[in-house]
Coordinates of C-alpha atoms in Angstrom, one line a residue:
Chain A
M1 CA 3.9 5.7 -27.7
R2 CA 1.4 4.9 -30.4
A3 CA 0.7 8.4 -31.2
W4 CA 4.3 9.3 -31.4
S5 CA 5.8 6.5 -33.5
N6 CA 3.0 7.1 -36.1
E7 CA 3.3 10.8 -36.4
H8 CA 7.0 11.2 -36.6
S9 CA 7.8 9.7 -40.0
S10 CA 4.8 11.2 -41.8
R11 CA 5.2 14.8 -40.7
P12 CA 6.2 16.9 -43.7
A13 CA 8.0 19.8 -42.0
A14 CA 9.3 19.2 -38.5
I15 CA 7.9 22.2 -36.6
A16 CA 8.4 22.6 -32.9
T17 CA 7.0 19.2 -31.8
T18 CA 10.4 17.9 -31.1
E19 CA 13.5 19.5 -29.6
P20 CA 16.4 20.8 -31.6
A21 CA 19.1 18.1 -32.3
W22 CA 21.5 19.5 -29.8
V23 CA 18.9 19.4 -27.0
R24 CA 18.1 15.9 -27.8
A25 CA 21.7 14.8 -27.8
L26 CA 22.2 16.6 -24.5
L27 CA 19.2 15.0 -22.8
L28 CA 20.2 11.6 -24.1
G29 CA 23.7 12.1 -22.9
V30 CA 22.6 13.2 -19.4
A31 CA 20.2 10.3 -19.1
L32 CA 22.8 7.8 -20.1
L33 CA 25.5 9.2 -17.9
F34 CA 23.2 9.2 -14.9
L35 CA 22.1 5.6 -15.6
S36 CA 25.7 4.6 -16.1
L37 CA 26.9 6.0 -12.8
F38 CA 24.0 4.5 -10.8
L39 CA 23.1 1.4 -12.7
F40 CA 25.4 0.0 -15.4
V41 CA 28.7 0.5 -13.7
P42 CA 27.5 -1.0 -10.4
L43 CA 26.0 -3.9 -12.3
A44 CA 29.3 -4.6 -14.1
A45 CA 31.3 -4.1 -10.9
V46 CA 29.4 -6.9 -9.1
F47 CA 30.7 -9.4 -11.6
Y48 CA 34.1 -7.9 -11.9
E49 CA 34.7 -8.0 -8.2
A50 CA 33.3 -11.5 -7.9
L51 CA 35.6 -13.0 -10.6
R52 CA 38.6 -10.8 -9.8
K53 CA 40.5 -13.5 -7.8
G54 CA 39.7 -16.1 -10.4
V55 CA 37.1 -18.7 -11.1
G56 CA 38.5 -21.0 -8.4
V57 CA 37.9 -18.6 -5.6
Y58 CA 34.4 -17.8 -7.0
L59 CA 33.4 -21.5 -7.1
A60 CA 34.8 -22.1 -3.7
A61 CA 32.8 -19.2 -2.3
I62 CA 29.5 -20.3 -3.7
S63 CA 29.9 -23.9 -2.8
D64 CA 31.0 -23.2 0.8
P65 CA 28.7 -25.1 3.2
Y66 CA 27.7 -21.9 4.9
A67 CA 26.8 -20.4 1.6
L68 CA 24.7 -23.4 0.6
D69 CA 22.9 -23.3 4.0
A70 CA 22.2 -19.6 3.3
I71 CA 20.9 -20.4 -0.1
R72 CA 18.7 -23.1 1.3
L73 CA 17.2 -20.8 4.0
T74 CA 16.6 -18.0 1.4
L75 CA 14.7 -20.4 -0.8
L76 CA 12.8 -21.8 2.1
S77 CA 11.5 -18.5 3.4
A78 CA 10.5 -17.4 -0.1
A79 CA 8.8 -20.7 -0.6
I80 CA 6.6 -20.0 2.5
A81 CA 6.1 -16.3 2.1
V82 CA 5.2 -16.2 -1.6
P83 CA 2.3 -18.7 -1.6
L84 CA 0.8 -17.2 1.6
N85 CA 1.0 -13.7 0.1
L86 CA -0.5 -15.1 -3.1
L87 CA -3.4 -16.5 -1.2
F88 CA -3.9 -13.2 0.6
G89 CA -3.5 -11.2 -2.7
I90 CA -6.2 -13.2 -4.4
A91 CA -8.6 -13.1 -1.5
A92 CA -8.1 -9.4 -0.9
A93 CA -8.5 -8.6 -4.6
W94 CA -11.6 -10.7 -4.9
A95 CA -13.3 -9.0 -1.9
I96 CA -12.2 -5.5 -3.0
A97 CA -12.7 -5.7 -6.7
K98 CA -15.9 -7.7 -6.9
F99 CA -17.9 -6.3 -4.0
E100 CA -18.9 -3.0 -2.4
F101 CA -18.5 -2.5 1.3
P102 CA -17.8 0.4 3.7
G103 CA -14.2 1.0 4.6
K104 CA -12.9 -0.3 1.3
S105 CA -10.4 2.5 0.6
L106 CA -9.1 2.2 4.1
L107 CA -8.4 -1.5 3.5
I108 CA -6.5 -0.7 0.3
T109 CA -4.4 1.8 2.2
L110 CA -3.7 -0.7 5.0
I111 CA -2.5 -3.3 2.4
D112 CA 0.1 -0.8 1.2
L113 CA 1.2 -0.1 4.8
P114 CA 4.3 -2.4 4.7
F115 CA 5.7 -0.3 1.9
A116 CA 5.7 2.8 4.1
V117 CA 7.3 1.0 7.1
S118 CA 11.0 0.8 7.3
P119 CA 12.2 -2.8 7.0
V120 CA 14.1 -2.3 10.3
I121 CA 10.8 -1.5 12.0
A122 CA 9.2 -4.5 10.4
G123 CA 11.8 -6.6 12.1
L124 CA 11.6 -4.6 15.4
I125 CA 7.9 -5.3 15.8
Y126 CA 8.4 -9.0 15.8
V127 CA 11.2 -8.7 18.3
L128 CA 8.9 -6.7 20.5
L129 CA 6.3 -9.4 20.2
F130 CA 8.3 -12.6 20.3
G131 CA 11.7 -11.6 21.6
A132 CA 13.1 -12.6 25.1
Q133 CA 11.8 -9.3 26.6
G134 CA 8.8 -9.2 24.2
W135 CA 5.1 -9.6 25.0
L136 CA 5.0 -13.3 24.3
G137 CA 8.7 -13.9 25.0
P138 CA 8.3 -15.5 28.5
W139 CA 5.5 -17.8 27.4
L140 CA 7.4 -18.9 24.3
N141 CA 10.5 -19.5 26.4
E142 CA 8.6 -21.8 28.8
H143 CA 7.3 -23.9 26.0
G144 CA 10.7 -24.0 24.2
I145 CA 9.5 -22.2 21.1
R146 CA 12.0 -20.0 19.4
I147 CA 10.8 -17.4 16.9
I148 CA 13.3 -14.6 17.1
F149 CA 16.9 -15.5 16.2
A150 CA 15.4 -18.6 14.5
V151 CA 13.8 -19.5 11.2
P152 CA 10.1 -18.6 12.0
G153 CA 11.1 -15.0 12.7
I154 CA 12.9 -14.8 9.4
V155 CA 9.9 -16.2 7.6
L156 CA 7.5 -13.8 9.4
A157 CA 9.7 -10.8 8.6
T158 CA 9.9 -11.8 5.0
I159 CA 6.1 -12.2 4.8
F160 CA 5.6 -8.7 6.3
V161 CA 7.7 -6.9 3.8
T162 CA 6.2 -8.7 0.8
V163 CA 2.5 -8.6 1.8
P164 CA 1.4 -5.9 -0.7
F165 CA 3.1 -7.1 -3.8
I166 CA 0.6 -9.5 -5.3
A167 CA -2.5 -7.8 -3.9
R168 CA -1.7 -4.4 -5.4
E169 CA -1.1 -6.0 -8.9
L170 CA -4.4 -7.9 -8.8
I171 CA -6.7 -5.2 -7.3
P172 CA -6.6 -2.7 -10.2
L173 CA -6.7 -5.5 -12.8
M174 CA -9.7 -7.2 -11.3
Q175 CA -11.5 -3.9 -10.7
A176 CA -11.0 -3.1 -14.4
Q177 CA -12.4 -6.4 -15.4
G178 CA -15.7 -6.1 -13.4
T179 CA -18.0 -8.9 -12.5
E180 CA -20.0 -9.6 -15.7
E181 CA -18.2 -12.6 -16.9
E182 CA -18.3 -14.3 -13.5
E183 CA -22.0 -13.5 -13.1
A184 CA -22.7 -15.0 -16.5
A185 CA -20.9 -18.2 -15.6
L186 CA -22.8 -18.5 -12.3
V187 CA -26.2 -17.8 -13.9
L188 CA -25.4 -20.6 -16.4
G189 CA -24.9 -23.0 -13.4
A190 CA -21.2 -23.1 -12.8
S191 CA -20.1 -23.4 -9.1
G192 CA -18.2 -20.6 -7.4
W193 CA -14.9 -22.5 -7.6
R194 CA -15.3 -23.5 -11.2
T195 CA -16.1 -19.9 -12.1
F196 CA -12.9 -18.8 -10.3
W197 CA -10.7 -21.4 -12.0
R198 CA -12.2 -21.1 -15.5
I199 CA -13.1 -17.4 -15.7
T200 CA -11.3 -15.2 -13.2
L201 CA -7.9 -17.0 -13.1
P202 CA -7.3 -17.0 -16.8
N203 CA -8.3 -13.3 -16.9
I204 CA -5.7 -12.3 -14.3
Q205 CA -3.0 -14.8 -15.0
W206 CA -0.3 -12.4 -16.2
G207 CA -1.0 -9.8 -13.6
L208 CA -0.8 -12.6 -11.0
L209 CA 2.5 -13.9 -12.3
Y210 CA 3.9 -10.4 -12.4
G211 CA 3.0 -9.9 -8.8
V212 CA 4.5 -13.3 -7.9
V213 CA 7.8 -12.4 -9.6
L214 CA 8.0 -9.0 -7.7
C215 CA 7.2 -10.7 -4.5
T216 CA 9.8 -13.5 -5.0
A217 CA 12.5 -11.0 -5.8
R218 CA 11.9 -9.0 -2.7
A219 CA 11.4 -12.1 -0.5
M220 CA 14.8 -13.5 -1.5
G221 CA 16.6 -10.1 -1.3
E222 CA 15.2 -8.7 1.9
F223 CA 17.9 -7.6 4.2
G224 CA 16.9 -5.1 6.9
A225 CA 13.9 -6.9 8.4
V226 CA 15.5 -10.2 8.3
S227 CA 18.8 -8.9 9.7
V228 CA 17.0 -7.6 12.8
V229 CA 15.3 -10.9 13.6
S230 CA 18.0 -13.3 12.5
G231 CA 20.8 -13.1 15.1
H232 CA 23.2 -14.0 12.3
V233 CA 23.9 -17.6 13.3
R234 CA 25.9 -19.1 10.5
G235 CA 24.5 -22.2 9.0
L236 CA 21.2 -21.7 10.9
T237 CA 19.7 -18.3 10.5
N238 CA 21.7 -16.8 7.7
T239 CA 20.0 -15.9 4.5
L240 CA 22.1 -15.2 1.4
P241 CA 21.9 -11.4 1.7
L242 CA 23.0 -11.7 5.4
H243 CA 25.8 -14.1 4.3
V244 CA 27.0 -11.4 1.9
E245 CA 27.2 -8.9 4.8
I246 CA 29.2 -11.2 7.0
L247 CA 31.7 -12.0 4.3
Y248 CA 32.1 -8.4 3.5
N249 CA 32.6 -7.3 7.1
E250 CA 35.3 -10.0 7.3
Y251 CA 37.1 -8.4 4.4
Q252 CA 36.5 -11.5 2.2
F253 CA 35.5 -9.3 -0.7
A254 CA 35.8 -11.8 -3.5
A255 CA 33.6 -14.3 -1.6
A256 CA 31.1 -11.6 -0.7
F257 CA 30.8 -10.5 -4.3
A258 CA 30.6 -14.1 -5.5
C259 CA 27.5 -14.6 -3.3
A260 CA 26.3 -11.1 -4.3
S261 CA 26.6 -12.1 -8.0
L262 CA 24.2 -15.0 -7.4
L263 CA 21.6 -12.6 -6.1
T264 CA 22.4 -10.3 -9.0
V265 CA 21.8 -13.0 -11.6
L266 CA 18.6 -13.8 -9.8
A267 CA 17.6 -10.1 -10.0
L268 CA 18.4 -10.1 -13.7
V269 CA 16.3 -13.2 -14.4
M270 CA 13.4 -11.6 -12.5
L271 CA 13.8 -8.5 -14.7
V272 CA 13.6 -10.6 -17.9
I273 CA 10.6 -12.5 -16.7
K274 CA 9.0 -9.3 -15.6
T275 CA 9.6 -7.6 -18.9
L276 CA 8.1 -10.5 -20.8
I277 CA 5.0 -10.7 -18.5
Q278 CA 4.5 -7.0 -18.4
R279 CA 4.0 -6.8 -22.1
R280 CA 1.4 -9.5 -22.0
A281 CA -0.3 -8.1 -18.8
R282 CA -0.6 -4.7 -20.5
R283 CA -2.2 -6.4 -23.5
Q284 CA -4.6 -8.1 -21.1
L285 CA -5.6 -4.9 -19.4
R286 CA -6.0 -3.1 -22.7
L287 CA -8.2 -5.9 -24.0
T288 CA -10.3 -5.6 -20.9
N289 CA -10.7 -1.9 -21.3
G290 CA -11.7 -2.4 -24.9
E291 CA -8.6 -0.7 -26.4
P292 CA -6.7 -2.1 -29.3
A293 CA -3.8 -4.3 -28.1
Chain B
M1 CA -25.8 4.3 9.5
R2 CA -28.8 3.8 7.3
M3 CA -30.4 0.4 6.9
M4 CA -29.9 -1.2 3.5
P5 CA -33.1 -1.1 1.4
R6 CA -34.9 -4.3 1.0
S7 CA -35.0 -4.2 -2.7
R8 CA -31.2 -4.3 -3.1
P9 CA -30.3 -7.1 -5.5
P10 CA -28.8 -10.1 -3.9
R11 CA -25.1 -10.7 -4.3
V12 CA -24.6 -13.1 -7.2
L13 CA -20.9 -13.8 -6.7
P14 CA -20.0 -16.0 -3.8
G15 CA -17.1 -15.8 -1.4
F16 CA -17.4 -12.3 0.0
G17 CA -17.4 -13.3 3.6
L18 CA -14.6 -15.8 3.2
T19 CA -12.2 -13.6 1.2
L20 CA -12.8 -10.5 3.2
G21 CA -12.6 -12.4 6.5
F22 CA -9.4 -14.1 5.5
S23 CA -7.8 -10.8 4.2
L24 CA -8.7 -8.9 7.4
A25 CA -7.4 -11.8 9.6
Y26 CA -4.2 -12.1 7.7
L27 CA -3.5 -8.3 7.6
G28 CA -4.4 -8.1 11.3
L29 CA -2.1 -10.9 12.4
I30 CA 0.9 -10.1 10.2
V31 CA 0.8 -6.3 10.0
L32 CA -1.6 -4.4 12.2
I33 CA -1.4 -6.2 15.6
P34 CA 2.5 -6.3 15.5
L35 CA 2.6 -2.6 14.5
A36 CA 0.2 -1.7 17.2
M37 CA 2.5 -3.4 19.7
A38 CA 5.4 -1.1 18.8
F39 CA 3.1 1.9 19.8
L40 CA 2.1 0.1 23.0
R41 CA 5.7 -0.6 23.9
A42 CA 6.6 3.0 23.4
F43 CA 3.7 4.0 25.8
N44 CA 5.4 1.9 28.5
L45 CA 7.6 5.0 28.9
D46 CA 6.2 8.1 30.6
W47 CA 6.1 11.2 28.5
N48 CA 9.4 12.7 29.9
E49 CA 11.4 9.5 29.3
F50 CA 9.9 9.2 25.8
W51 CA 10.7 12.8 25.0
A52 CA 14.3 12.5 26.4
I53 CA 14.9 9.4 24.2
V54 CA 13.6 10.8 21.0
T55 CA 15.2 14.2 21.3
A56 CA 18.7 13.0 22.4
P57 CA 21.3 14.8 20.3
R58 CA 22.5 11.6 18.6
V59 CA 18.9 10.8 17.7
L60 CA 18.1 14.3 16.4
A61 CA 21.3 14.1 14.2
S62 CA 20.1 10.9 12.8
Y63 CA 16.7 12.3 11.8
R64 CA 18.4 15.2 10.1
L65 CA 20.6 12.9 8.1
T66 CA 17.8 10.4 7.3
F67 CA 15.2 13.0 6.2
G68 CA 17.7 15.3 4.6
A69 CA 19.6 12.7 2.6
S70 CA 16.2 11.2 1.5
L71 CA 14.9 14.6 0.4
I72 CA 18.1 15.3 -1.7
A73 CA 18.1 11.8 -3.2
A74 CA 14.4 12.1 -4.1
L75 CA 15.0 15.5 -5.7
I76 CA 17.9 14.1 -7.7
N77 CA 15.7 11.2 -8.8
T78 CA 12.9 13.6 -9.8
G79 CA 15.1 15.6 -12.1
F80 CA 17.1 12.8 -13.7
G81 CA 14.1 10.5 -13.6
L82 CA 12.1 12.9 -15.7
I83 CA 15.0 13.2 -18.2
V84 CA 15.3 9.4 -18.4
A85 CA 11.6 8.9 -18.8
W86 CA 11.5 11.6 -21.5
V87 CA 14.4 10.0 -23.4
L88 CA 12.9 6.5 -23.2
V89 CA 9.5 7.6 -24.5
R90 CA 10.5 10.1 -27.2
Y91 CA 13.9 9.4 -28.6
P92 CA 15.0 6.4 -30.6
F93 CA 18.4 5.0 -29.7
P94 CA 20.1 1.7 -29.8
G95 CA 19.7 -0.6 -26.8
K96 CA 16.7 1.3 -25.6
R97 CA 14.6 -1.7 -24.7
L98 CA 17.5 -3.2 -22.7
I99 CA 18.0 0.0 -20.8
D100 CA 14.3 0.4 -20.2
A101 CA 14.2 -3.0 -18.6
L102 CA 17.3 -2.3 -16.5
V103 CA 15.8 0.8 -14.9
D104 CA 13.9 -1.6 -12.6
L105 CA 17.2 -3.2 -11.4
P106 CA 17.1 -1.3 -8.0
F107 CA 13.7 -2.9 -7.3
A108 CA 15.0 -6.4 -8.0
L109 CA 18.6 -6.2 -6.6
P110 CA 18.9 -7.0 -2.9
T111 CA 19.9 -3.8 -1.0
A112 CA 22.9 -5.5 0.6
V113 CA 24.3 -6.1 -2.9
A114 CA 23.7 -2.5 -3.8
G115 CA 25.4 -1.4 -0.6
I116 CA 28.6 -3.3 -1.0
T117 CA 28.9 -2.5 -4.7
L118 CA 28.3 1.2 -4.3
T119 CA 30.8 1.3 -1.4
T120 CA 33.5 -0.4 -3.5
L121 CA 32.8 1.9 -6.5
Y122 CA 32.8 5.1 -4.6
A123 CA 35.6 4.4 -2.2
G124 CA 38.8 6.4 -2.8
N125 CA 40.4 3.6 -4.8
G126 CA 37.2 2.5 -6.6
W127 CA 36.3 2.9 -10.2
I128 CA 34.3 6.1 -9.6
G129 CA 35.9 7.2 -6.4
Q130 CA 39.4 7.5 -8.0
F131 CA 38.1 10.3 -10.2
L132 CA 36.5 12.2 -7.3
K133 CA 39.5 11.9 -5.1
P134 CA 41.7 14.5 -6.9
L135 CA 38.7 16.9 -6.6
D136 CA 38.7 16.3 -2.9
I137 CA 35.2 14.8 -3.0
K138 CA 34.8 11.9 -0.6
V139 CA 31.7 9.8 -1.0
A140 CA 32.1 6.5 0.7
F141 CA 31.9 6.7 4.5
T142 CA 30.4 10.2 4.5
P143 CA 26.8 11.6 4.4
L144 CA 27.3 12.0 0.6
G145 CA 27.5 8.2 0.4
V146 CA 24.1 8.0 2.0
V147 CA 22.7 10.2 -0.7
V148 CA 24.3 8.0 -3.4
A149 CA 22.8 4.8 -1.9
L150 CA 19.4 6.4 -1.6
T151 CA 19.5 7.7 -5.1
F152 CA 20.2 4.2 -6.4
I153 CA 17.3 2.8 -4.3
G154 CA 14.8 5.4 -5.5
L155 CA 15.9 5.6 -9.1
P156 CA 13.0 3.6 -10.8
F157 CA 10.1 5.4 -9.0
V158 CA 9.9 8.7 -11.0
V159 CA 10.8 7.1 -14.3
R160 CA 8.1 4.5 -13.9
T161 CA 5.4 7.0 -12.8
V162 CA 6.1 9.6 -15.4
Q163 CA 6.8 7.2 -18.4
P164 CA 3.2 6.0 -18.9
V165 CA 1.8 9.6 -18.7
L166 CA 4.3 10.8 -21.3
E167 CA 3.3 7.8 -23.5
D168 CA -0.4 8.7 -23.3
L169 CA 0.0 12.4 -24.1
E170 CA -1.7 13.2 -27.4
A171 CA 0.7 14.5 -30.0
E172 CA -2.1 16.5 -31.5
V173 CA -2.2 19.0 -28.7
E174 CA 1.5 19.7 -29.0
E175 CA 1.1 20.0 -32.8
A176 CA -1.7 22.4 -32.4
A177 CA 0.3 24.6 -30.0
A178 CA 3.3 24.5 -32.3
S179 CA 1.2 25.5 -35.4
L180 CA -0.2 28.4 -33.4
G181 CA 3.4 29.5 -33.0
A182 CA 4.3 28.3 -29.5
R183 CA 8.0 27.6 -29.0
R184 CA 9.2 24.2 -27.8
W185 CA 10.0 25.4 -24.3
Q186 CA 6.6 27.1 -24.0
I187 CA 4.9 23.9 -25.0
F188 CA 6.8 22.0 -22.4
Q189 CA 5.9 24.6 -19.7
R190 CA 2.3 25.1 -20.6
I191 CA 1.2 21.7 -21.9
I192 CA 3.5 18.9 -21.1
F193 CA 4.6 19.8 -17.6
P194 CA 1.1 20.3 -16.1
A195 CA 0.1 16.9 -17.5
I196 CA 3.0 15.1 -15.9
R197 CA 3.2 17.1 -12.6
P198 CA 0.9 14.7 -10.6
A199 CA 3.0 11.7 -11.8
L200 CA 6.2 13.5 -10.9
L201 CA 4.9 14.3 -7.4
T202 CA 3.8 10.7 -7.0
G203 CA 7.2 9.4 -8.0
F204 CA 8.9 11.9 -5.8
T205 CA 6.8 10.8 -2.8
L206 CA 7.4 7.1 -3.4
A207 CA 11.2 7.6 -3.8
F208 CA 11.2 9.8 -0.6
A209 CA 9.2 7.3 1.5
R210 CA 11.3 4.4 0.3
A211 CA 14.5 6.3 1.1
I212 CA 13.5 7.2 4.7
G213 CA 13.1 3.6 5.7
E214 CA 16.1 2.3 3.8
Y215 CA 18.7 0.3 5.7
G216 CA 20.5 -2.4 3.8
S217 CA 22.3 -0.3 1.2
V218 CA 23.1 2.6 3.4
I219 CA 24.9 0.9 6.3
F220 CA 27.7 -0.3 4.1
I221 CA 28.5 3.1 2.5
A222 CA 27.7 5.4 5.4
G223 CA 30.5 4.7 7.7
N224 CA 28.0 4.9 10.5
L225 CA 29.7 7.6 12.6
P226 CA 27.3 8.7 15.4
M227 CA 26.2 12.4 15.0
V228 CA 27.7 12.4 11.4
S229 CA 26.6 9.5 9.2
E230 CA 24.3 7.4 11.3
I231 CA 20.8 6.9 9.9
T232 CA 17.7 6.5 12.2
P233 CA 17.0 2.9 11.2
L234 CA 20.6 2.0 12.2
L235 CA 20.0 3.7 15.6
I236 CA 17.0 1.5 16.1
V237 CA 19.0 -1.6 15.4
S238 CA 21.8 -0.6 17.8
K239 CA 19.3 0.1 20.5
L240 CA 17.8 -3.3 20.0
E241 CA 21.3 -4.9 20.1
Q242 CA 21.7 -3.3 23.5
Y243 CA 18.3 -4.8 24.6
D244 CA 16.9 -1.3 24.9
Y245 CA 13.5 -2.4 23.6
N246 CA 11.6 0.7 24.9
G247 CA 14.1 3.1 23.3
A248 CA 14.0 1.3 20.0
A249 CA 10.2 1.3 20.0
A250 CA 10.2 5.0 20.9
V251 CA 12.4 6.0 18.0
A252 CA 10.5 3.7 15.7
V253 CA 7.2 5.4 16.7
V254 CA 8.7 8.8 15.9
M255 CA 9.8 7.6 12.5
L256 CA 6.4 6.0 11.7
V257 CA 4.6 9.2 12.7
L258 CA 6.9 11.5 10.8
S259 CA 6.8 9.5 7.6
F260 CA 3.0 9.2 7.8
L261 CA 2.7 13.0 8.3
L262 CA 4.9 13.6 5.4
L263 CA 3.0 11.2 3.1
L264 CA -0.2 12.9 4.2
M265 CA 1.2 16.3 3.4
I266 CA 2.5 15.3 0.0
N267 CA -0.9 13.6 -0.8
L268 CA -2.7 16.9 0.0
L269 CA -0.2 18.7 -2.2
Q270 CA -0.8 16.3 -4.9
R271 CA -4.5 16.7 -4.8
W272 CA -4.0 20.5 -5.0
S273 CA -1.6 20.3 -8.0
R274 CA -3.8 18.1 -10.1
P275 CA -4.9 20.0 -13.3
G276 CA -8.6 20.9 -13.5
R277 CA -9.1 21.0 -9.8
G278 CA -12.0 22.9 -8.2

């Protein structure tokens, strides 16, 4: 980026370091056409379909009691999954980035594992564990504990699919930053906690926030894993994405897209926050590496 | 294993045991033990039963569709992703920053939303489908629809892996090549492409792996006809719904093993393609 924007204007005779004008126009056209077909048109369509039957239908759909229950459950499962994965992300990044131990690269691979596993399989493994015919099913049944087709299962499935997000943002960032600053603070007499709060946390804050945003977006939008463990009980075990599916399958298209538009707005807000944070996080990483910001 | 030498400096930073212990316990309880259970469950079956389940014609058809459509979608994303990354890094145009930010939309948008939207658009009376109908191209409720959904899902990967590499390329090298008389296409082939090849492969792998497991966006657009447009994750779900836990676990194990093998293969390929190897 840097190299290019500087060179372009000051070059006397444009030799072959850029493409002929027609090639540039062609590539730009192809890129924009592709993005339009797969991104921009779908994005516009969500809102068009949501408002097609009028604002009244839209408002009725999103203030429907079942929709509100679904929103509540979506927020609840994100509110449990994100802090737990945040705690895990910080702990894992601290151990991996600040210490040497055997099996470290294996641990990093294992953290990424949920990305390689189909969401359906993520749901399946909890059904195999806690379901009526699962390993712990009979015991849970005796004690009147319901995990599958109930809220705990939804929360567990959400946690599973979002495990890597925060850890994998923090690990490279903390590895790049090394341990010198923390060691200095400790030598000067600060306690471990104080060092973490005053030195480490400010250094990683943007990367951390970035991970939290990604994790939240996925937690609220997860469909496959949650769908397998939920049982689709309206008002009880329906998250907003599952509610969208039910409405759509009942041919209530306007209502389905109304609820979908809420999730889309959420996604767009996440993208804005993400873009803002990313700029700062890059600066943070560059400063750490001693490059100019 | 060799004993640690005595003179090794003591760890100054605290919290190693606590953080590593917590990480391992968390990962074990949430991810590893439940995953291991799926394998154990599949081993409830004897080999012949297992083999009969995972090679049933309907299951084989679903592997073909899942892996085939994922491969095509990942290839589409590799080609167009490279062009999008190129345009975003090198050409000035209005609205560039907005478009750059929007590329990540498939990461942020819930897959169910993507599914119902793409289905509506590509159905015969949809905004895009109506132009394809006279050409006799059906997308929604066919395997082609699966490819469309998987292309959407995997769109950001190649762009986001190639973009930073293109940004960091030194302009001087290209200038030197140009002043030595290389044509633009030669420069791309000889200088730019080798530099971005590992990133392209990484992006392809990520898009491919993501597509294989995808469920939410596909089930709306696929039509889900057995033997024709039924993906493997959906087959697992329908086995579960019939309380065929062992069957579901068996197919899941095959999927896990196949995708790990593929990732391993592509990782090796990637190591081999890196410039300056050996």
